[in-house]
Coordinates of C-alpha atoms and ligand atoms in Angstrom, one line a residue:
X1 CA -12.7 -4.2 24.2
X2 CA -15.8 -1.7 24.5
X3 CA -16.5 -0.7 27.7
X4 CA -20.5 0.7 28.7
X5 CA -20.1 3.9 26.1
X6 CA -16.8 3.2 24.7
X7 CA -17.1 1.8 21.2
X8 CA -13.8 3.6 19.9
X9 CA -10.0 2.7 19.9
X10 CA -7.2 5.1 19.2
X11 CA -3.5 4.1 17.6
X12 CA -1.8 2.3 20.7
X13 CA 1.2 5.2 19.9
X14 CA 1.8 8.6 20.6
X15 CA 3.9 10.6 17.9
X16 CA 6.9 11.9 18.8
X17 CA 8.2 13.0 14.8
X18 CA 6.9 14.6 12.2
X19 CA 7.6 14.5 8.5
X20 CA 5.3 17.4 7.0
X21 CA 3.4 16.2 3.7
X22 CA 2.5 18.5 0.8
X23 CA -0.5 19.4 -0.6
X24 CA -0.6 20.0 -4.3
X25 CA -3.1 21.7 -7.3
X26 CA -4.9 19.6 -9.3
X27 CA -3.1 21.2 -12.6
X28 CA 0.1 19.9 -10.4
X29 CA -1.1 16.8 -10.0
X30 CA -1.9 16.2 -13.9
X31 CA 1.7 17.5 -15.4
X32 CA 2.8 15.2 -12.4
X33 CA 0.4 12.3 -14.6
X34 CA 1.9 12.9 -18.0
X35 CA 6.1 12.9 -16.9
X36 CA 5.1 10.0 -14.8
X37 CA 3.4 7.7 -17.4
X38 CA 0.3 7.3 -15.7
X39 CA 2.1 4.9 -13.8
X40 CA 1.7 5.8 -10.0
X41 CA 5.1 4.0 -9.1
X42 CA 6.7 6.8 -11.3
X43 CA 5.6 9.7 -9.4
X44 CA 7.8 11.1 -6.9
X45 CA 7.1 11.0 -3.3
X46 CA 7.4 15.3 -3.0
X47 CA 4.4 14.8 -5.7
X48 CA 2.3 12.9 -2.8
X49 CA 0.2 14.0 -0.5
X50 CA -1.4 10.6 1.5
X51 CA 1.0 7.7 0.4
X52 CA -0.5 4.4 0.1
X53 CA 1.7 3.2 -2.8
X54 CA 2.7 0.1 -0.6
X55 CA 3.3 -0.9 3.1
X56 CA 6.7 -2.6 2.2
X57 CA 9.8 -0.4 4.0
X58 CA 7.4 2.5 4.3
X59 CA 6.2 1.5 8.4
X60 CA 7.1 4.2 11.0
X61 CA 10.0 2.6 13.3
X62 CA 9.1 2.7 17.3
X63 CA 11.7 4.5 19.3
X64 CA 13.1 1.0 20.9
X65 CA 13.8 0.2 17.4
X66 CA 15.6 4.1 16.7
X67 CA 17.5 2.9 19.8
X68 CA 18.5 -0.1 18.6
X69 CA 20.2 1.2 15.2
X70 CA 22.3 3.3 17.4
X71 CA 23.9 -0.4 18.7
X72 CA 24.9 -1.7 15.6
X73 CA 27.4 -3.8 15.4
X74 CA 29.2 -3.1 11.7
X75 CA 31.5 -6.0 12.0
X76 CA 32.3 -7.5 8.2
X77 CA 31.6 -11.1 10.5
X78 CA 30.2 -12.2 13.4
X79 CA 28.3 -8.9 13.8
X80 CA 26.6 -9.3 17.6
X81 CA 23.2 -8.0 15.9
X82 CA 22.8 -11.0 13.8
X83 CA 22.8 -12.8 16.4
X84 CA 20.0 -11.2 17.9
X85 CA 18.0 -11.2 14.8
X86 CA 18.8 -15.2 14.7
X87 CA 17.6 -15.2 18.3
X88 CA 14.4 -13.4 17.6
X89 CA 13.3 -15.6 14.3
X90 CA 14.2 -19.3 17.0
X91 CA 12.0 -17.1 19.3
X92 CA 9.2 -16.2 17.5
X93 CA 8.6 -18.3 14.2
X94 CA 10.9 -21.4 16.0
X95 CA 13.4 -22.5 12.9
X96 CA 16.3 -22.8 13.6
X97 CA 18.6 -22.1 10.5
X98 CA 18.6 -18.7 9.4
X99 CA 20.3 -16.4 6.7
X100 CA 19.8 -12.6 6.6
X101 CA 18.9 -10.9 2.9
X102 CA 18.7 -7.3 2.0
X103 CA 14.8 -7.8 1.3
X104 CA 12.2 -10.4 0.7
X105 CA 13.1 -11.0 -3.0
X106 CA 16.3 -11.7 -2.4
X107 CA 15.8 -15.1 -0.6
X108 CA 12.6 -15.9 -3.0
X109 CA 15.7 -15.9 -5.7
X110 CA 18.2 -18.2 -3.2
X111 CA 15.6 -20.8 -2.6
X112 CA 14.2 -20.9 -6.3
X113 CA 17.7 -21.5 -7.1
X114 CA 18.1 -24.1 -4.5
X115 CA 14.9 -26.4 -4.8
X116 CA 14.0 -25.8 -8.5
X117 CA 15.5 -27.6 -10.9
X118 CA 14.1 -27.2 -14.9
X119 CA 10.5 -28.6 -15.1
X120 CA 9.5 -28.0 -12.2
X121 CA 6.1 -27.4 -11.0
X122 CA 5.6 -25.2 -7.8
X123 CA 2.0 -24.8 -6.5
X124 CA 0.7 -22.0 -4.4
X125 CA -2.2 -20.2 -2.9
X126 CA -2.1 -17.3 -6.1
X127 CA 1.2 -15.9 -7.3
X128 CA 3.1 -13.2 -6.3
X129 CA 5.0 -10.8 -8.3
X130 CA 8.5 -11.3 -7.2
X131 CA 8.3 -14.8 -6.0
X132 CA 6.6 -16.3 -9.5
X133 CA 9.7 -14.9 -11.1
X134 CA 12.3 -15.8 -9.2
X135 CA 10.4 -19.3 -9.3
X136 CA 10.5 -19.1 -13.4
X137 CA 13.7 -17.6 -14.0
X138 CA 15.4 -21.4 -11.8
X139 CA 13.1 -23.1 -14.6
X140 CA 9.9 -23.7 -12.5
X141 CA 6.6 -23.4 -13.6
X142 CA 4.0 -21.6 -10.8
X143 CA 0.3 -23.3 -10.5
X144 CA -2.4 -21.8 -8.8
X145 CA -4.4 -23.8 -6.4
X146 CA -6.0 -21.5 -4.4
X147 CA -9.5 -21.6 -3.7
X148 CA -12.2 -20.5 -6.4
X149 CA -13.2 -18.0 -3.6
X150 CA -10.4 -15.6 -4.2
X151 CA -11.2 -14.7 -7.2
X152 CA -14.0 -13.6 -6.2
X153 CA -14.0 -10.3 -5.3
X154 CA -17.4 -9.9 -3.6
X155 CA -17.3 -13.3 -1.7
X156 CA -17.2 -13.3 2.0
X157 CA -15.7 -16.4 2.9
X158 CA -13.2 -15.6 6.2
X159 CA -10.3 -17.7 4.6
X160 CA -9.9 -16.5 0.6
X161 CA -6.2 -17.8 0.9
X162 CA -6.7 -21.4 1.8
X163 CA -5.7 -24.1 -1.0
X164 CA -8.0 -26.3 -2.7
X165 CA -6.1 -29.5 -2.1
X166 CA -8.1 -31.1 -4.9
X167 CA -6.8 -28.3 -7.3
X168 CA -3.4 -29.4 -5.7
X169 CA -4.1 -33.5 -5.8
X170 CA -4.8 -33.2 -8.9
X171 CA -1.7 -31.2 -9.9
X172 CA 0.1 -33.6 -8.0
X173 CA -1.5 -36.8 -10.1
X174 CA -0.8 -35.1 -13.5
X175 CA 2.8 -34.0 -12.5
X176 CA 4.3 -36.7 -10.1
X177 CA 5.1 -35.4 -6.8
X178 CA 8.8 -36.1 -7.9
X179 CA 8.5 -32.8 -10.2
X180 CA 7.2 -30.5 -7.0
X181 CA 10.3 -29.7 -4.8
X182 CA 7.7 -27.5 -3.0
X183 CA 4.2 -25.8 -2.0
X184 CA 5.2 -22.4 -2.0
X185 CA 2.3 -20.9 0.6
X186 CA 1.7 -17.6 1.9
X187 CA 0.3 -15.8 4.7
X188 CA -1.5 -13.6 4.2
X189 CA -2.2 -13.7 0.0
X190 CA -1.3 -9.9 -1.2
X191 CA -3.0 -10.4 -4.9
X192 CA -6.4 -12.2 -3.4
X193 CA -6.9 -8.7 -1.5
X194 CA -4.7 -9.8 1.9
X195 CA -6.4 -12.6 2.6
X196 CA -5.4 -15.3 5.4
X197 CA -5.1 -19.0 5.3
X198 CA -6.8 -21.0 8.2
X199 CA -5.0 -23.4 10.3
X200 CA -7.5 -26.3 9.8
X201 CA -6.3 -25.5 6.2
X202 CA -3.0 -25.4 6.7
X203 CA -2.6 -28.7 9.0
X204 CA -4.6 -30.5 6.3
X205 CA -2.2 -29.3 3.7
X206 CA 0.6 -30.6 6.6
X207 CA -0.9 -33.9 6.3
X208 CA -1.4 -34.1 2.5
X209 CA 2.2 -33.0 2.1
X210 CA 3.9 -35.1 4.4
X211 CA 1.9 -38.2 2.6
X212 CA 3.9 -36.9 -0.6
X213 CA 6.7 -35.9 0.7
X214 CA 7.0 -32.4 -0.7
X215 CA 7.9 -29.4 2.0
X216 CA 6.2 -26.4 2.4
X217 CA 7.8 -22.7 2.4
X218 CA 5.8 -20.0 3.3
X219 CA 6.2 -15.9 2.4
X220 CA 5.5 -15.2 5.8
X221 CA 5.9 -11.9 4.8
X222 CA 2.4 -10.5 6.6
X223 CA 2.1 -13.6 9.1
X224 CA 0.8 -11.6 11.7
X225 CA -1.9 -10.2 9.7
X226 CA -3.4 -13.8 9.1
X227 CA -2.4 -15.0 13.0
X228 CA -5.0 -11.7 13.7
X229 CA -7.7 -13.0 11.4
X230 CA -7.4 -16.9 12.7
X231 CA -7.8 -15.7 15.9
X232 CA -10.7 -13.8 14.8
X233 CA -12.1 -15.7 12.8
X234 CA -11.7 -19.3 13.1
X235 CA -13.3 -21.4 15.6
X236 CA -10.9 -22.4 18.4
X237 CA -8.5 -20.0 18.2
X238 CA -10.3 -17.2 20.6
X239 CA -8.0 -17.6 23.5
X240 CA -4.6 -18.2 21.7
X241 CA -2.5 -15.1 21.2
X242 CA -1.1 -14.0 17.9
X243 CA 2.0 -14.6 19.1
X244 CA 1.3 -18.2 19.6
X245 CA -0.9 -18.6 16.3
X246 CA 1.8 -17.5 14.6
X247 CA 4.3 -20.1 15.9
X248 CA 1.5 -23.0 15.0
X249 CA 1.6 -21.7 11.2
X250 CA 5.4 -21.7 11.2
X251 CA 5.1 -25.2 13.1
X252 CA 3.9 -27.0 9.9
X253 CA 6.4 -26.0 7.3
X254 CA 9.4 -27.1 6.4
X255 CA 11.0 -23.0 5.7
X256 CA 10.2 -19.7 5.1
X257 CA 11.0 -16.4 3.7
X258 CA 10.1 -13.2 4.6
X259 CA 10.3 -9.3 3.3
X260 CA 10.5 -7.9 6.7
X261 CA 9.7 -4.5 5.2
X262 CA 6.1 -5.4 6.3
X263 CA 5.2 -7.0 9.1
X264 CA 8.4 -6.6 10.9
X265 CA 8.5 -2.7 10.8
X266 CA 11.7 -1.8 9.0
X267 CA 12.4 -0.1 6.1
X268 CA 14.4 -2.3 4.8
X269 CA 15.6 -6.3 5.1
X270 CA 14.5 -9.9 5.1
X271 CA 16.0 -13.1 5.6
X272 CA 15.4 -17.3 4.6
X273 CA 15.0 -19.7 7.1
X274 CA 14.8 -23.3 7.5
X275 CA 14.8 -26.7 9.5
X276 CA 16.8 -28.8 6.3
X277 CA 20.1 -28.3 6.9
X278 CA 21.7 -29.4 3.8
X279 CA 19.0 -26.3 2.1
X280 CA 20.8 -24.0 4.9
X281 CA 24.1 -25.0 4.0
X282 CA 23.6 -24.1 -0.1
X283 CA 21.4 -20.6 1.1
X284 CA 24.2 -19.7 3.5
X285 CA 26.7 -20.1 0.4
X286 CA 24.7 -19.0 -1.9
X287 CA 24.5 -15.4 -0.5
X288 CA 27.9 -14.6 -0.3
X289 CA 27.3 -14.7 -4.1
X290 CA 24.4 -12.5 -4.1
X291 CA 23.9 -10.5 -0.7
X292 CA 27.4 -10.4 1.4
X293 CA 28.3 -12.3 4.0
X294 CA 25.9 -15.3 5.8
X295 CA 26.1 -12.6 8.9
X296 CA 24.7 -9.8 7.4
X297 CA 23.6 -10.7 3.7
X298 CA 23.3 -6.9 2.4
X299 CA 22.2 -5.8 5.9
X300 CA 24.3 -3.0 7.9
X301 CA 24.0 -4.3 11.4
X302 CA 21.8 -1.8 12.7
X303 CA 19.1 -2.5 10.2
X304 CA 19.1 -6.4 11.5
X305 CA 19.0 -4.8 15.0
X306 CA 16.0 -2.7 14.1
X307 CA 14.8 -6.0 12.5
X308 CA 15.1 -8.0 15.8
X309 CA 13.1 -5.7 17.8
X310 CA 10.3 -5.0 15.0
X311 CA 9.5 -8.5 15.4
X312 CA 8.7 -8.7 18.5
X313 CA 6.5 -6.0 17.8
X314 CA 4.6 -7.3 15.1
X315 CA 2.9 -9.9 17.6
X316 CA 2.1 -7.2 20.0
X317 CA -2.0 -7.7 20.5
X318 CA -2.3 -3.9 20.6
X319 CA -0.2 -3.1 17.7
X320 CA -2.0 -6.0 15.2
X321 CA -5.4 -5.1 16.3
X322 CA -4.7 -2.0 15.5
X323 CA -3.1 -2.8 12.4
X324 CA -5.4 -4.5 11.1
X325 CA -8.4 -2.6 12.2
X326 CA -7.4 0.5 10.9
X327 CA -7.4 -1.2 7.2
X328 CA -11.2 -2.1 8.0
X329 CA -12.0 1.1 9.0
X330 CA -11.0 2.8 5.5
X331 CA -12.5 -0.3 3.6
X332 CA -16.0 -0.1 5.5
X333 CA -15.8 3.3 5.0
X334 CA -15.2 3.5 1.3
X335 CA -18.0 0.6 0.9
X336 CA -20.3 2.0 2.6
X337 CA -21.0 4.7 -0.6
X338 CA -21.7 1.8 -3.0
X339 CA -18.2 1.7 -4.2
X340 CA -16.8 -1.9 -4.9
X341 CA -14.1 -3.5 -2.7
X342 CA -12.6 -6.9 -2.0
X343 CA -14.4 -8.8 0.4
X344 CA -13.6 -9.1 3.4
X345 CA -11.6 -6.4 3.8
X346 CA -7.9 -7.6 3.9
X347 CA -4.9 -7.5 6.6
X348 CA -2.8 -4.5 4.8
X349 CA -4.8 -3.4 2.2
X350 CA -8.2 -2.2 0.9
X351 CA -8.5 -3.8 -2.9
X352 CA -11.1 -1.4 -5.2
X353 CA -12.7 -3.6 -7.8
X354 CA -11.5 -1.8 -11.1
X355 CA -13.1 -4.1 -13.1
X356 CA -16.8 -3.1 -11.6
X357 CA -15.8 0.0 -10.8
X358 CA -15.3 1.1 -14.5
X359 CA -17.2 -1.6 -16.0
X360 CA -17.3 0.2 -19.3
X361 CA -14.0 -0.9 -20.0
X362 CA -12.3 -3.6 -21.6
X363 CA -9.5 -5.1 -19.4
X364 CA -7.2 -4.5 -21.9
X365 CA -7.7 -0.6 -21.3
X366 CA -6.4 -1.3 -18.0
X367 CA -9.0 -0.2 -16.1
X368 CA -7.0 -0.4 -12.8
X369 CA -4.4 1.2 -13.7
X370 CA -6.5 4.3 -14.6
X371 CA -8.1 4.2 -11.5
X372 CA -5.0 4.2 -9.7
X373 CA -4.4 7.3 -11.7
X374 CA -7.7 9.5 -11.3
X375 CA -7.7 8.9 -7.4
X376 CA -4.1 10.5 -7.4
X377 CA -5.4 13.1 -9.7
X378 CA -8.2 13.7 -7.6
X379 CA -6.5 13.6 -4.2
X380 CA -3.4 13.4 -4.0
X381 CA -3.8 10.0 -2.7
X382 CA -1.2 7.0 -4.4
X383 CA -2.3 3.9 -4.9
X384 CA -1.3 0.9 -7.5
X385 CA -2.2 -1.4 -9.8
X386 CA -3.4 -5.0 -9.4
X387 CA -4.5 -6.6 -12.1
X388 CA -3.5 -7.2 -16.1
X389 CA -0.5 -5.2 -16.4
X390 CA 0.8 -6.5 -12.9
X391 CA 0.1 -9.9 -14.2
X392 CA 2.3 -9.7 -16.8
X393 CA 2.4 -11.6 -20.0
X394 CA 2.6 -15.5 -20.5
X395 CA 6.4 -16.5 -21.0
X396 CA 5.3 -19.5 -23.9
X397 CA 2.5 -17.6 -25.4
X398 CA 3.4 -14.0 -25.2
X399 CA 0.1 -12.9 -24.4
X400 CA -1.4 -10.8 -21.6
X401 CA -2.4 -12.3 -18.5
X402 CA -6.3 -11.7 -18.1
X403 CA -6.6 -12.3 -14.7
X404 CA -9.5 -12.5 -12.9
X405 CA -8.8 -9.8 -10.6
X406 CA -8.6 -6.1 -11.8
X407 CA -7.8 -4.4 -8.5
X408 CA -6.5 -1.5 -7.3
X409 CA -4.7 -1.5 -4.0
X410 CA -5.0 1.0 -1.2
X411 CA -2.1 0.1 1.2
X412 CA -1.9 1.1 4.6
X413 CA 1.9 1.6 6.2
X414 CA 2.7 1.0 9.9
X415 CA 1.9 3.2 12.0
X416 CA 2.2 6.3 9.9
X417 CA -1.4 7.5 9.2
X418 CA -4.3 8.4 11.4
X419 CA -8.1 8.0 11.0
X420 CA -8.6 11.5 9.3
X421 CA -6.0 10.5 6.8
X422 CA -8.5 7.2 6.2
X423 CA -11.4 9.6 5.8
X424 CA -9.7 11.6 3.2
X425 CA -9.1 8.6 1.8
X426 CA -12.5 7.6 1.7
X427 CA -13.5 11.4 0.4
X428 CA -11.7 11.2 -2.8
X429 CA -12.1 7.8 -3.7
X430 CA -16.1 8.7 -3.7
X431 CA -15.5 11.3 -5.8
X432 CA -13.7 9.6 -8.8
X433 CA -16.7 7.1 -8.0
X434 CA -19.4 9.6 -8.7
X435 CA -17.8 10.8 -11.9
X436 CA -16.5 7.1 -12.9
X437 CA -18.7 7.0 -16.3
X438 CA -16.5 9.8 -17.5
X439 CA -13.0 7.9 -16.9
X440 CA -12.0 6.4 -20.0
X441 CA -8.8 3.7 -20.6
X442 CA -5.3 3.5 -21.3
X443 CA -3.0 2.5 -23.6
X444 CA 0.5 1.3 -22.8
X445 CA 4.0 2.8 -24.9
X446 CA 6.4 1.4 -23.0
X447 CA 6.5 -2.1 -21.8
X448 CA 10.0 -3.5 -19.7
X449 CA 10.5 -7.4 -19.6
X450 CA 10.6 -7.9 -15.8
X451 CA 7.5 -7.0 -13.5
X452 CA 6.5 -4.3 -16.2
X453 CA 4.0 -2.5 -13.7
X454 CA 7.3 -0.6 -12.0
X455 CA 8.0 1.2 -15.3
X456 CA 5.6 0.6 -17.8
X457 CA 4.3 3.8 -19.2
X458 CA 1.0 4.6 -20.7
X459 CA -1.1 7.4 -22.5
X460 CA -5.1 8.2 -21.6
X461 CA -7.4 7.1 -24.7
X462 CA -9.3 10.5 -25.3
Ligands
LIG501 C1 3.8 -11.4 -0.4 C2 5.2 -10.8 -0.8 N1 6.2 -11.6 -1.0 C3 7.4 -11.1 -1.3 C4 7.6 -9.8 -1.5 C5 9.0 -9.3 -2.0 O1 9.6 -8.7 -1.0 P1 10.6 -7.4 -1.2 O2 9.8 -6.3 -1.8 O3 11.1 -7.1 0.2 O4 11.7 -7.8 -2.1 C6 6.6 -8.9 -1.3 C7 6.8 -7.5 -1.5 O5 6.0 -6.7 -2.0 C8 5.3 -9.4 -0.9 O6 4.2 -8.6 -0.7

């Protein structure tokens, strides 16, 4: 809260480590371009100055949670840390079955296997990446029924990630609700810019759902993030912490997964969870196939240690206003030079509309894929891709995905970069802006089947 003079806030941390960063040439930075493909996920990190590749595994760790990998327990079974993690997720989210994964995807392929059968429909608020896979590869077919809002880069409306529930009724009518096993929902919605869900949305879903009889599972991978914005932003919710907001949106769904390599502050893991216990019983089988043991699913037991504590963390008011805040602070920055951004300004991320931004380009030049490029080659700065080539092609007709969305994505880790790294940011991101008429596309040579945008290569059009 501002105080008389006091408009500023500060990082609610101190730092006690530091990992020095290098600062490269701009000739460095281009041969960097050309062995990397243009593809910023192919650079190496020692080729990076300010990293904002992703905020998945990349958070700083707090020193309770340093402490805690020095108590694992690396039982095969039965490891005592599990049990705290199982402890934490009753605690905090309130299921009650749980089964540890090495990372988000991970359980997004376990439950896909589990609830989708061939033909399947699954609905959502916008795909995701990893999660329409998985959902294809068990024989599903994903459906978007997110509002028209979120694909609409310069719209303000407060909740971009709610669902449309007559897109979804109408889904619903055409399919049979016999041919949904799920709504697959997240909080908040990476690919509409990091966008939350509302709760009036969510308990009308609730209803509409339980009328049909088809559960909902939530990637509450970045649930924080949207408990912050509800109690921002939507009426009622003023005086309700996030930590209690957050409970309310687990409250109406049946499961969830999670990548805790975001919102939970660890490098690495992420679990399923449930209130079905005949799902819990095929998940907790299922990963001794895929993951290890139901006690540590590809965790050691100091990373689910690390996990437990990170939680808690993530609903910490001074840590999530932070959080979030910080993200604002680079995107009202960036904005406020005429540059075009996804609006609002999301929980983990500031989106750059490619699509305006070089709006002499065809999409299938891959204009935000360039982008991505030049602001590295200008800065030193990573960022990614968000659009077409992250899209992926159409599995019947083969062709490119033209979504509506051509974004790049400025992601902000936990807890690792200060306010004059955001104004740097900001710096070079105006300056590929003021020479933007001279960018021109790209053209891709090497395509992989699976999520291309990790390893697909390209070549600058001259
Ligand atoms: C919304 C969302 N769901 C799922 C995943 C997949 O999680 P992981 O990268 O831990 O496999 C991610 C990661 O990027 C994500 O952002």
């Amino acid at each position: 809260m501002s105080e008389g003079r006091r408009r500023s806030w500060a990082e609610p941390y101190k730092i006690k480590v530091v990992e020095p960063v290098r600062v490269t040439t701009r000739e460095e930075r281009r041969t960097a371009l050309d062995e990397a493909g243009w593809n910023t996920f192919l650079l190496k990190s020692r080729e990076v100055t300010i990293d904002l590749l992703t905020d998945s595994g990349t958070s700083a760790m707090s020193d309770k949670q340093w402490a805690g990998m020095m108590v694992g327990d690396e039982a095969y079974a039965g490891s005592e840390n599990f049990y705290h993690l199982e402890k934490a997720i009753q605690d905090i989210y309130g299921y009650p079955f749980v089964v540890p994964t090495h990372q988000g995807r991970a359980a997004e392929h376990i439950i896909s296997r589990i609830l989708i059968k061939a033909g399947d429909i699954i609905p959502g608020n916008m795909y995701f990446t990893t999660t329409r896979l998985h959902q294809e590869l068990a024989g599903g077919t994903f459906v978007d029924v997110i509002v028209d809002e979120a694909h609409e880069p310069a719209n303000e409306y407060p909740f971009k990630g709610d669902v449309d529930l007559e897109k979804l009724d109408r889904v619903v009518s055409e399919h049979g609700a016999e041919k949904i096993p799920y709504i697959s929902l997240a909080t908040t919605v990476n690919m509409a810019g990091g966008q939350p869900v509302s709760l009036k949305n969510l308990k009308a879903l609730h209803e509409y759902c339980a009328g049909k009889k088809i559960p909902i599972y939530l990637d509450k991978t970045r649930i924080a993030e949207n408990a912050y914005f509800i109690q921002q932003n939507e009426e009622g919710y003023a005086d309700h912490s996030v930590a209690e907001i957050v409970r309310e949106i687990c409250s109406h769904t049946e499961g969830a997964w999670m990548s805790a390599k975001k919102d939970a502050l660890v490098n690495i893991g992420g679990y399923l969870v449930t209130r079905d216990e005949e799902v819990f019983e095929q998940a907790r089988n299922l990963v001794v196939v895929y993951e290890g043991l139901h006690t540590y699913g590809g965790l050691a037991g100091r990373d689910m240690e690390a996990m437990a504590i990170g939680m808690r963390e993530s609903v910490d008011p001074d840590h999530i206003r932070a959080r979030v805040e910080q993200v604002r602070y680079l995107g009202h920055k960036i904005a406020s030079e005429g540059v075009p951004i996804v609006r609002p300004v999301g929980g983990h991320a500031v989106f750059l509309d490619a699509r305006t931004f070089l709006d002499h380009l065809d999409q299938e030049e891959f204009p935000a894929q360039r982008l991505a490029a030049e602001i590295y080659l200008e800065g030193g700065v990573r960022s990614m891709e968000r659009g077409i080539v992250s899209a992926g092609r159409d599995p019947e007709t083969g062709e490119n995905r033209r979504v509506k969305l051509e974004l790049v994505r400025l992601t902000i880790p936990r807890r690792v970069y200060t306010q004059s790294h955001m104004d740097v940011v900001a710096e070079t991101v105006w300056e590929v802006w003021d020479r933007r008429r001279e960018i021109k596309g790209l053209e891709m040579v090497h395509e992989p089947k699976y999520l291309r945008f990790f390893q697909a290569r390209f070549e600058p059009k001259a």
